[in-house]
Tab-separated table of C-alpha atoms in Angstrom:
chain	number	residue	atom	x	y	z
A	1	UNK	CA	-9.638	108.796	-86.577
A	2	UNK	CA	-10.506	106.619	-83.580
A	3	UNK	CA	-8.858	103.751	-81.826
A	4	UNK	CA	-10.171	100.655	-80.159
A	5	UNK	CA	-7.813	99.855	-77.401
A	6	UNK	CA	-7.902	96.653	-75.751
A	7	UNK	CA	-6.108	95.205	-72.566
A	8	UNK	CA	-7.161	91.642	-71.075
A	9	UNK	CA	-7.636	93.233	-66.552
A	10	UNK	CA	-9.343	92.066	-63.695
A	11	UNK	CA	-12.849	92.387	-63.403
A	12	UNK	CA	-14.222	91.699	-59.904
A	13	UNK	CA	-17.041	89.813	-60.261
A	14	UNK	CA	-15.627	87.783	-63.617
A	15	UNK	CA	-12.116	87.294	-63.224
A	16	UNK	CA	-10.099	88.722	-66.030
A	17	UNK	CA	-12.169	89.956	-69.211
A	18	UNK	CA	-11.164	91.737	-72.179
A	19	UNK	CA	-11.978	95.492	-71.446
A	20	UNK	CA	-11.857	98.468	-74.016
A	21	UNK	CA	-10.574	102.180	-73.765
A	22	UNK	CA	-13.342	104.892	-73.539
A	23	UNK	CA	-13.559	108.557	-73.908
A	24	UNK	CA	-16.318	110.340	-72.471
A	25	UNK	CA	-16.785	113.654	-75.067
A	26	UNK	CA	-19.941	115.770	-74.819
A	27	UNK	CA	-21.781	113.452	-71.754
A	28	UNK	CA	-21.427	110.614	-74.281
A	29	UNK	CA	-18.914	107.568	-74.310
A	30	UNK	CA	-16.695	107.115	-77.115
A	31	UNK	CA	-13.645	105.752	-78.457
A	32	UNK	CA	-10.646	107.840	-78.127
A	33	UNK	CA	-9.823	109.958	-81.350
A	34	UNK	CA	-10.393	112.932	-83.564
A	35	UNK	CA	-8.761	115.238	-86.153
A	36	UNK	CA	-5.796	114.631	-87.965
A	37	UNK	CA	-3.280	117.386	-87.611
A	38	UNK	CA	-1.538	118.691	-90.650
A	39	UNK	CA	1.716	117.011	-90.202
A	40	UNK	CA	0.161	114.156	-88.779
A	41	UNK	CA	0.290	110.469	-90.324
A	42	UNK	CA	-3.134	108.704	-89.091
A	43	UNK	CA	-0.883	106.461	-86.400
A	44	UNK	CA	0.800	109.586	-84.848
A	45	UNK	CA	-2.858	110.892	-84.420
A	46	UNK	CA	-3.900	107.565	-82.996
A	47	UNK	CA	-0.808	107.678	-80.490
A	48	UNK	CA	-1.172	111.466	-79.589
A	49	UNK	CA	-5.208	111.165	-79.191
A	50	UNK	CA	-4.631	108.264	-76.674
A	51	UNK	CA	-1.798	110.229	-74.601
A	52	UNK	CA	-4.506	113.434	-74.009
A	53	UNK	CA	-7.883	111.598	-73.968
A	54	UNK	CA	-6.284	108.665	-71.618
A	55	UNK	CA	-2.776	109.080	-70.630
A	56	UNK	CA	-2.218	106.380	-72.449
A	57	UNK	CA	1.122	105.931	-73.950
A	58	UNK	CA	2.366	102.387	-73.934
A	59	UNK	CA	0.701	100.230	-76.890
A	60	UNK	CA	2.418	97.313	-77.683
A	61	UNK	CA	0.646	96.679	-81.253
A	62	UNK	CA	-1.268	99.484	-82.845
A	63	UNK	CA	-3.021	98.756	-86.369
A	64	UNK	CA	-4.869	99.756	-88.702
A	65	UNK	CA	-8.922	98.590	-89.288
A	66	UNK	CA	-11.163	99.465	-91.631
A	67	UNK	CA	-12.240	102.693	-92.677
A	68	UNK	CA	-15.876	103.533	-91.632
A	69	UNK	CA	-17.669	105.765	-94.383
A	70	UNK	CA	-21.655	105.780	-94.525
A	71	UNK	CA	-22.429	108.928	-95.537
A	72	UNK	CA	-24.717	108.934	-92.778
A	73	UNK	CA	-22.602	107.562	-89.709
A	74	UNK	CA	-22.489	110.788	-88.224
A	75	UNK	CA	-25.374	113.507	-88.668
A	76	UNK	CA	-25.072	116.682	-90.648
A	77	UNK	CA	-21.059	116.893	-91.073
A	78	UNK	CA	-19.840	114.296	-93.150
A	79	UNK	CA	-17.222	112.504	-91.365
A	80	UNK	CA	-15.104	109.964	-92.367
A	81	UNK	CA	-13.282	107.951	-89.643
A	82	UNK	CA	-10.049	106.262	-89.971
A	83	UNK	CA	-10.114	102.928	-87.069
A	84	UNK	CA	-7.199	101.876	-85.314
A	85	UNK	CA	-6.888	98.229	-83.019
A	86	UNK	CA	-4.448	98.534	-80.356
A	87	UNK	CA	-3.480	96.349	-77.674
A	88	UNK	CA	-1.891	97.078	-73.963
A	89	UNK	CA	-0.036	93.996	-72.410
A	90	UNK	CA	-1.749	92.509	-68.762
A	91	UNK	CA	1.117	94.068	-66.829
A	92	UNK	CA	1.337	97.437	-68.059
A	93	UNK	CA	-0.282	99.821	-65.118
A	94	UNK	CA	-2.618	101.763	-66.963
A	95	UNK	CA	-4.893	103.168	-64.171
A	96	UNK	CA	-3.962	106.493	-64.290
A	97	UNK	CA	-6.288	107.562	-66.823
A	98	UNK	CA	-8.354	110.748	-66.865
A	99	UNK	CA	-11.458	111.606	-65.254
A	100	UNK	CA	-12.898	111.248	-68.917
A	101	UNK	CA	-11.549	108.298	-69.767
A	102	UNK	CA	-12.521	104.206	-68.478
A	103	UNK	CA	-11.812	100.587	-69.067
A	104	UNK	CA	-14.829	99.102	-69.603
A	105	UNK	CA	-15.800	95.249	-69.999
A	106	UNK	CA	-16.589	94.928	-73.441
A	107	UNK	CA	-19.353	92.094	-72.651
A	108	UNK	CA	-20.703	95.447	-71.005
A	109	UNK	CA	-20.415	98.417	-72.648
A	110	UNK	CA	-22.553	101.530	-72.719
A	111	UNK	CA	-24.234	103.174	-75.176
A	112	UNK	CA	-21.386	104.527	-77.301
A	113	UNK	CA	-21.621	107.676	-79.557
A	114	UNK	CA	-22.536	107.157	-83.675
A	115	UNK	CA	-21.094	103.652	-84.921
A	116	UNK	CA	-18.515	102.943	-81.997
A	117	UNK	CA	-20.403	99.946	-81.190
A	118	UNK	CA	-19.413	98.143	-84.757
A	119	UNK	CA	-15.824	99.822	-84.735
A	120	UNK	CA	-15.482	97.762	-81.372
A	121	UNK	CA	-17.197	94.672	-82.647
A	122	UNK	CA	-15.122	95.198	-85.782
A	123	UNK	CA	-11.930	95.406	-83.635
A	124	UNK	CA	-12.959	92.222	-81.353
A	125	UNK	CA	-13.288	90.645	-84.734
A	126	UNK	CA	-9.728	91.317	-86.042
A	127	UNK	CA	-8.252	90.432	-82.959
A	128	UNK	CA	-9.958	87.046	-82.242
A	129	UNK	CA	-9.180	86.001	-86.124
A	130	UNK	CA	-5.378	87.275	-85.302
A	131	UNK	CA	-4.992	85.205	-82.512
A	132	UNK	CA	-5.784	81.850	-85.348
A	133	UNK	CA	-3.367	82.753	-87.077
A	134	UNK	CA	-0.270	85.076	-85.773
A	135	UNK	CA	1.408	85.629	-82.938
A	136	UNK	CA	-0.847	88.940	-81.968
A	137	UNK	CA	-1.249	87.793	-78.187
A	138	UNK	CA	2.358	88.910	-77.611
A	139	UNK	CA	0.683	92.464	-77.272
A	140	UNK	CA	-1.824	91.417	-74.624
A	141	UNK	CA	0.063	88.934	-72.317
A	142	UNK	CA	2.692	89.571	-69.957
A	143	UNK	CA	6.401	89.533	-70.266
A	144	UNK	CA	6.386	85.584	-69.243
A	145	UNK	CA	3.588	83.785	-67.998
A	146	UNK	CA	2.122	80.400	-67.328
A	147	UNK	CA	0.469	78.299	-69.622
A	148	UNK	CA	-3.152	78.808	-67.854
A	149	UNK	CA	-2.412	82.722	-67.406
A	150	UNK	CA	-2.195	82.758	-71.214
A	151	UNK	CA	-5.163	80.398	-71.990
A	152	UNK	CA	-7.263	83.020	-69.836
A	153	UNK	CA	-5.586	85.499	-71.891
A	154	UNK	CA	-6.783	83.637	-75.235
A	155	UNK	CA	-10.145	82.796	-73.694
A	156	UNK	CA	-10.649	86.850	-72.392
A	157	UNK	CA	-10.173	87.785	-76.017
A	158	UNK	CA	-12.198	84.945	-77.845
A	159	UNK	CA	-15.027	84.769	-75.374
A	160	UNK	CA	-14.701	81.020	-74.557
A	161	UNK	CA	-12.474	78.759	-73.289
A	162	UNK	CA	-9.276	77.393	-74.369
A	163	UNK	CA	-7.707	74.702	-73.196
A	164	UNK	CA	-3.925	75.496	-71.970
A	165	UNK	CA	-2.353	71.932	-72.772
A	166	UNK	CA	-3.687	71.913	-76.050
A	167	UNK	CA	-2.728	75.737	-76.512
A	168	UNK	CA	0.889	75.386	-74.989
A	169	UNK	CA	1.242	72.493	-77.737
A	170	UNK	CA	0.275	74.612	-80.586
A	171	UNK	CA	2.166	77.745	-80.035
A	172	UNK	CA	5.372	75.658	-79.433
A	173	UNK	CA	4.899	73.864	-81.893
A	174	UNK	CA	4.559	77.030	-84.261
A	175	UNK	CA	7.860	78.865	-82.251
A	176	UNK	CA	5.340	81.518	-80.717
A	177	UNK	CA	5.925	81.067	-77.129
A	178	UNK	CA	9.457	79.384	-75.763
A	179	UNK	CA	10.131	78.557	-72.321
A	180	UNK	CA	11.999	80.601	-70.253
A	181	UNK	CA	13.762	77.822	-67.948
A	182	UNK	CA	12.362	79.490	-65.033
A	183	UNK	CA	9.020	79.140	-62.504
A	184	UNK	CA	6.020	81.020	-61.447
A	185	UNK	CA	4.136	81.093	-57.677
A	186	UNK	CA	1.848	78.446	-57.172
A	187	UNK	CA	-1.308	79.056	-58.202
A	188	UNK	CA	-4.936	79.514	-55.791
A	189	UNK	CA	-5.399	75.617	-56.768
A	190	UNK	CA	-1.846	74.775	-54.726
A	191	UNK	CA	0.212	72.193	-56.796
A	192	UNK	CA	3.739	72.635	-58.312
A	193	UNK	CA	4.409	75.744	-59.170
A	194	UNK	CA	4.106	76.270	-63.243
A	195	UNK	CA	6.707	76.568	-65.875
A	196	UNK	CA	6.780	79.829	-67.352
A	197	UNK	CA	6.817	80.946	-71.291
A	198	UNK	CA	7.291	84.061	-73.012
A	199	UNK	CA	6.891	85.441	-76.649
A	200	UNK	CA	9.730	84.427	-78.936
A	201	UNK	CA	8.874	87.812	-81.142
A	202	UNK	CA	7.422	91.576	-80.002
A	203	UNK	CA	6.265	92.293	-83.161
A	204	UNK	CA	3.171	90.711	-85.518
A	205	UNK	CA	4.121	87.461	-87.611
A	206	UNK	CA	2.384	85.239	-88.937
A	207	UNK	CA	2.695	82.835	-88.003
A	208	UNK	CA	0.393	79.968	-89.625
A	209	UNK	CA	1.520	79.581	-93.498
A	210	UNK	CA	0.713	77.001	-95.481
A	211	UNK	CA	3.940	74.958	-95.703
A	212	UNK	CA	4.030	74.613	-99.439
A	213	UNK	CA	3.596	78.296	-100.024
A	214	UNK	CA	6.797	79.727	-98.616
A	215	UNK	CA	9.242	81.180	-100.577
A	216	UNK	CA	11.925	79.085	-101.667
A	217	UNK	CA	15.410	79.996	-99.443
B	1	UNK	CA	-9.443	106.540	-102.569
B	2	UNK	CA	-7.201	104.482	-104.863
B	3	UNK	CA	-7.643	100.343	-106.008
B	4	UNK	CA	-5.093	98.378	-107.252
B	5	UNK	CA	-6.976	95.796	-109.009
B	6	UNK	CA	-4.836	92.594	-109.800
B	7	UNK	CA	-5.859	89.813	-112.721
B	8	UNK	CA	-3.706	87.176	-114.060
B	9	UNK	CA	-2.976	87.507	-117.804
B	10	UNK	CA	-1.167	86.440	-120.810
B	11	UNK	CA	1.942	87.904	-121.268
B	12	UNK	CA	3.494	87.551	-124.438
B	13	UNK	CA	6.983	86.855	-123.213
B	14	UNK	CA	6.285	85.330	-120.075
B	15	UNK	CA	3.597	83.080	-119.804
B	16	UNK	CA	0.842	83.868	-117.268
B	17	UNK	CA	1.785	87.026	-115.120
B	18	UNK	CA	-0.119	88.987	-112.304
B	19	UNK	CA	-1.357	92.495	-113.833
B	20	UNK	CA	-2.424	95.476	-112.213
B	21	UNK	CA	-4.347	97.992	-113.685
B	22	UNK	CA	-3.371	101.660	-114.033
B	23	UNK	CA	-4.814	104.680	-115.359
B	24	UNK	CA	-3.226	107.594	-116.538
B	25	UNK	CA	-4.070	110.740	-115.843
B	26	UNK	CA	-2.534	114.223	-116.183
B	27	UNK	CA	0.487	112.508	-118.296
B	28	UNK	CA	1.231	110.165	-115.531
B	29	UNK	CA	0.528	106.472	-114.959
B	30	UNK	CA	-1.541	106.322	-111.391
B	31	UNK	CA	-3.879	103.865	-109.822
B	32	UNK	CA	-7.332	104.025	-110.490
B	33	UNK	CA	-9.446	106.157	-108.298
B	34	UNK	CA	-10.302	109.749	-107.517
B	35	UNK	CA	-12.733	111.730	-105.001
B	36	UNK	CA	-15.122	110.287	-102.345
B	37	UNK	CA	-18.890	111.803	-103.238
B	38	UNK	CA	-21.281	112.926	-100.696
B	39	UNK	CA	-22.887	110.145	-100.559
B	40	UNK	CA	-20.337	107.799	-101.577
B	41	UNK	CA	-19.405	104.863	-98.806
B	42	UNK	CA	-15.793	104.206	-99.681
B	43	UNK	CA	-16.173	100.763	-101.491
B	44	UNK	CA	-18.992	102.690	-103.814
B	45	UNK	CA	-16.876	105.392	-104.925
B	46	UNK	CA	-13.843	102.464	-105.687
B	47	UNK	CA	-16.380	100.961	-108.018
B	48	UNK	CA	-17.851	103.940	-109.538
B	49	UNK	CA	-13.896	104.976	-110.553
B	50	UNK	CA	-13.163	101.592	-111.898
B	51	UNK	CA	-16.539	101.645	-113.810
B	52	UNK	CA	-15.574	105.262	-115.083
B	53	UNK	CA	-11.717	105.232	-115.954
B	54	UNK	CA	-11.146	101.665	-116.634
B	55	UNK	CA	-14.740	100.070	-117.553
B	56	UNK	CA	-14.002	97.839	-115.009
B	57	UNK	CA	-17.259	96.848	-113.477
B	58	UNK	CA	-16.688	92.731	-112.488
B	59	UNK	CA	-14.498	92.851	-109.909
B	60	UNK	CA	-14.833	89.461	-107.856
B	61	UNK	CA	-12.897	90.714	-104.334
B	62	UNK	CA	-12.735	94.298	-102.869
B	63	UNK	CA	-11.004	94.692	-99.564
B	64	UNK	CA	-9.741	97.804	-97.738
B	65	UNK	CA	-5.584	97.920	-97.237
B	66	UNK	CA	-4.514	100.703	-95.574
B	67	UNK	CA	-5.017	104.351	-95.407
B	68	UNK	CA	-1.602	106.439	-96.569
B	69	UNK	CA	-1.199	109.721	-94.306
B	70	UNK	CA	2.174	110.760	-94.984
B	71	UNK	CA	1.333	114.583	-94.903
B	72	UNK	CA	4.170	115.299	-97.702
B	73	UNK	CA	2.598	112.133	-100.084
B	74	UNK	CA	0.829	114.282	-102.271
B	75	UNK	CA	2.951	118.048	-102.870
B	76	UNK	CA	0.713	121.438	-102.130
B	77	UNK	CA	-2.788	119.648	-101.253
B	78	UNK	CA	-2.663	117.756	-98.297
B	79	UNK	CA	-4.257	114.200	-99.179
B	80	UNK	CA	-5.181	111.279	-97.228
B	81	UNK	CA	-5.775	108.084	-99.370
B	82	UNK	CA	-8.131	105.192	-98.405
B	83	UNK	CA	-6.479	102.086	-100.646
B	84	UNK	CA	-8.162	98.894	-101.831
B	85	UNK	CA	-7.162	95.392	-103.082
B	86	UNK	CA	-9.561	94.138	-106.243
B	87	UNK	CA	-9.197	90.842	-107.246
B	88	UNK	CA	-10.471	89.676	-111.177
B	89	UNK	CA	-10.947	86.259	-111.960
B	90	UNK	CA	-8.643	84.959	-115.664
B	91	UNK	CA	-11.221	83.963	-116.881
B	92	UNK	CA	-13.549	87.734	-117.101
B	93	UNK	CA	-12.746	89.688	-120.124
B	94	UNK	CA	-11.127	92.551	-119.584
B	95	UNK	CA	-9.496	93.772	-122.314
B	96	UNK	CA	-12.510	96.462	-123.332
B	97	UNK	CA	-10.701	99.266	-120.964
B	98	UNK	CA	-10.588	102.793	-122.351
B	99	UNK	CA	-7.807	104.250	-123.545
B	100	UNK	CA	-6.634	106.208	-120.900
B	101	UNK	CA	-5.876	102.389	-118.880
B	102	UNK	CA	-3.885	99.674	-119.200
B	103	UNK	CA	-3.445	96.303	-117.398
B	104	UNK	CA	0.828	96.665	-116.960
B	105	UNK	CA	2.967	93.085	-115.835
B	106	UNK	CA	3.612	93.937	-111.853
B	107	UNK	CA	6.990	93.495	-112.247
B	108	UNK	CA	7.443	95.971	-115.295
B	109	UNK	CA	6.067	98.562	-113.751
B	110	UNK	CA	6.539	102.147	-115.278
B	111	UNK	CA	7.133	104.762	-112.774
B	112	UNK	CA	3.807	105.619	-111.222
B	113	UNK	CA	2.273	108.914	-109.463
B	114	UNK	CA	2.802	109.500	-105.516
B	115	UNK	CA	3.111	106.539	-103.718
B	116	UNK	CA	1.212	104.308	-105.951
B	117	UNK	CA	4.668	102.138	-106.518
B	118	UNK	CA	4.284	101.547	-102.499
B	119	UNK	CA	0.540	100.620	-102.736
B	120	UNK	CA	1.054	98.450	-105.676
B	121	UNK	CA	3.917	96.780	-103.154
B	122	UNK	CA	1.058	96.412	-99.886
B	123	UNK	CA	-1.232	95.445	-102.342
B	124	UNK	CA	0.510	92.730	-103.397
B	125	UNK	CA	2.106	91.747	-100.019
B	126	UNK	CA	-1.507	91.456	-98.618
B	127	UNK	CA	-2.271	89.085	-101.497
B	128	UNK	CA	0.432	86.695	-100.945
B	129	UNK	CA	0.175	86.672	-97.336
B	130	UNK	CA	-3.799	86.083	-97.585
B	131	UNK	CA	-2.673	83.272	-100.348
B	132	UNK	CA	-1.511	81.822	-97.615
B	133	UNK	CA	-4.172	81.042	-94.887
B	134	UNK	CA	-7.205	82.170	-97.000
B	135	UNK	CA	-9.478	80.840	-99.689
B	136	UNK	CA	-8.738	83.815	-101.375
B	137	UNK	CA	-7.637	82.589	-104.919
B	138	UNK	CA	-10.984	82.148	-105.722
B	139	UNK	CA	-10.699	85.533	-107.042
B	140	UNK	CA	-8.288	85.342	-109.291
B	141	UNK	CA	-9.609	81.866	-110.479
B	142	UNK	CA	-11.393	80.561	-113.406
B	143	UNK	CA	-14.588	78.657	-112.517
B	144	UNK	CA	-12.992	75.743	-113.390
B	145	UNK	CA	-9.332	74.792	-113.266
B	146	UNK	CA	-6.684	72.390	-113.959
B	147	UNK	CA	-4.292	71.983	-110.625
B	148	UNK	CA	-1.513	73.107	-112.833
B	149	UNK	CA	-3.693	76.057	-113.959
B	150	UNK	CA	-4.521	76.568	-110.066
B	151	UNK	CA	-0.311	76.303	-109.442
B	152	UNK	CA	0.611	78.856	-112.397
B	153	UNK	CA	-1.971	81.353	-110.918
B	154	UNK	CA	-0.383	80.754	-107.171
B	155	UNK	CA	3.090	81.040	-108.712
B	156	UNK	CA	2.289	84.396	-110.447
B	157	UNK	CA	0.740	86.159	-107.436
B	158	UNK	CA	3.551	84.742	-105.064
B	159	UNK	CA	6.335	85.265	-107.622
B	160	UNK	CA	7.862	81.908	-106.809
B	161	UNK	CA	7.043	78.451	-108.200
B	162	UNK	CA	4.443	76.564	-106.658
B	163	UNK	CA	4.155	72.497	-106.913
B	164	UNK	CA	0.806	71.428	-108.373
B	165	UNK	CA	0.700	67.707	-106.343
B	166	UNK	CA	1.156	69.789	-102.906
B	167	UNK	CA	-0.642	72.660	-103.495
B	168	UNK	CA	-3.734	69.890	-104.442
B	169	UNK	CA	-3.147	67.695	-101.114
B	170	UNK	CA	-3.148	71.377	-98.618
B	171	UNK	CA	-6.189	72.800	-100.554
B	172	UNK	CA	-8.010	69.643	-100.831
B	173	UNK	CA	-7.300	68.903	-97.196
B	174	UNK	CA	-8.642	72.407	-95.805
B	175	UNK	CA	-11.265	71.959	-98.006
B	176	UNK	CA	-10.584	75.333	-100.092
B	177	UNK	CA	-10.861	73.544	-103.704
B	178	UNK	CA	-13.215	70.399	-104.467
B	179	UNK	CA	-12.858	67.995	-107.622
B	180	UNK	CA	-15.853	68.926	-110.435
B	181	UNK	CA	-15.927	65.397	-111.365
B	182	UNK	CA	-14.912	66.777	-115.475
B	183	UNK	CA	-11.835	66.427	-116.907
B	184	UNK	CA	-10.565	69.341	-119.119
B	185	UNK	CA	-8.309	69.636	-122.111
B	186	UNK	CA	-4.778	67.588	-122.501
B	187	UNK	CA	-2.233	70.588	-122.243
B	188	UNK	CA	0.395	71.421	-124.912
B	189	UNK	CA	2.362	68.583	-123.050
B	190	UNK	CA	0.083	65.686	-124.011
B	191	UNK	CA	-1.153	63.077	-121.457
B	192	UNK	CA	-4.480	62.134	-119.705
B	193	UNK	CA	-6.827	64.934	-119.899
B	194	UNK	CA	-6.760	67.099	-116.397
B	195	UNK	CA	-9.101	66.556	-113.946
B	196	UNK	CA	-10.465	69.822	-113.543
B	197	UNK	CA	-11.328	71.751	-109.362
B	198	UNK	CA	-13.176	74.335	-108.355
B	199	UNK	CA	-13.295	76.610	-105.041
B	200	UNK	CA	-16.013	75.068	-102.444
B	201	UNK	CA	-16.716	79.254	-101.982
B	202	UNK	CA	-16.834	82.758	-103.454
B	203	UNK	CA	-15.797	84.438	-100.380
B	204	UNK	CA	-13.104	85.463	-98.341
B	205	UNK	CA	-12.532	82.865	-95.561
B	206	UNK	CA	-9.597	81.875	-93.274
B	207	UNK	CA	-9.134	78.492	-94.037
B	208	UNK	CA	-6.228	77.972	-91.824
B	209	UNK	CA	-7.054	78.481	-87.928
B	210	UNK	CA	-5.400	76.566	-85.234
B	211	UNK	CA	-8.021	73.952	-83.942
B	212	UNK	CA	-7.886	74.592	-80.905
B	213	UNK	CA	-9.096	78.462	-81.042
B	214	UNK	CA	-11.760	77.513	-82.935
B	215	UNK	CA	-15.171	78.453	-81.202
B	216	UNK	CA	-17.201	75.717	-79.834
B	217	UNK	CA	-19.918	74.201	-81.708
């Protein structure tokens, strides 16, 4: 089984971009994974994999993708892998990793080992189609935020821009994000200092129904 | 790997009911499905089983659900199970099945092998949710339908009665279902003669994004 981790961090030269958990195994990059044990379900593996390779323990929102199966997707032993999306909230440290393990930019990723490439693309996928429709960005953002922190949050994970008035309208209007009555620091631009929001749920919903298709109460 | 394959049918006692198909093996009603071969993908091997235990070959949507690891699911042999969703339209015969399936009323289930009952349950929870901001009725669809035909189908996969007028104005809106310009035949009721839809695709897409995530053009 492997696991595409992603968590939305600073990059120096592009302000904050979504960036994806490596392993390096055998000189090569790769996601973070491997066996199942035999009293293992596949998301303990996930969780225990991440804790050796990386350290990693804290994932707000770990779920299953697809399972990748071409006979041919990894030479001479038939191996089947199980794929995992997880997401790490913006302010959860998560520097101490190993020597063999990295955050990478995912607009910039190296050469990764058999089909890691499409598990991450696969994974980027998920997540971006998520974010249209549930409440998923719970798992990447902050405990409360601004408006614009969240939009760059949105935009990180999409790969273009979103605007925050329209954004803040949306989600409120859908009971994803509430205000928390309180305020941020003034932003680099100066101004008034911003209103800050948080999650109303810390767990996947979604959150985008078609009206007429609920059940009845 | 195991499918639950779902089709609305006739039911005798109950008008129009969502089905799934079951096979029995070894005494014991299961899910269709069995080993993975060598050169199998995962979605080849669903279809091959289907094809071999059920003669199901027209199935109009396949999509992976999850993977069930519980290490005690199966006694003795430890077994990991890839599951699938299949979709068949009303309107594809399917009644030629061998002998050894059946197509069983979801909720008269008889008890089933494993954790097949639990499948059968994701199975269907995936299908109403995806009911819900998906074109993805257009697999359990006839080419052609009345709106009340379209609402009966809706109602039987949601388990909950669905009004024909609004279910027209959100589908019609999203542009998920498009008039034919053909009117079909005047139900047992009497009246006008229907005006008869069909789905603008035969694909899985999310029909339902927020606007404002949507990428730019």
């Amino acid at each position: 089984m492997l696991t595409a981790v992603f968590q939305v961090r600073e990059c120096d030269d592009a302000g904050h971009t979504l960036h994806v958990l490596l392993a390096r195994r055998d000189e090569e990059w790769s996601l973070p994974g491997g066996a199942i044990g035999d009293r293992d379900t596949l998301s303990t593996a996930a969780q225990r994999h991440l804790a050796e390779q990386a350290r990693l323990t804290r994932v707000a929102h770990l779920e299953q993708l697809s399972v990748f199966s071409d006979p041919d997707r990894v030479p001479e032993t038939r191996t089947i892998a199980s794929t995992f999306l997880g997401l790490v909230p913006r302010d959860i440290p998560t520097d101490a990793t190993s020597n063999d393990a990295a955050w990478v930019n995912v607009t910039a990723l190296p050469p990764l080992a058999f089909d890691h490439a499409q598990i991450v693309h696969q994974a980027r996928r998920r997540l971006a189609a998520k974010l249209s429709y549930t409440n998923i960005a719970f798992a990447l953002a902050p405990g409360t935020f601004s408006m614009s922190e969240l939009s760059e949050i949105y935009g990180s994970a999409l790969g273009y821009t979103v605007d925050a008035t329209n954004l803040l309208r949306i989600l409120s209007r859908r009971g994803v994000v509430v205000a928390t009555g309180t305020v941020g620091r003034t932003g680099r631009a100066g101004g008034r200092p911003p209103s800050l929001y948080a999650f109303a749920d810390a767990s996947l919903r979604v959150t985008d129904e078609f009206a007429t298709l609920r059940p009845p109460l």
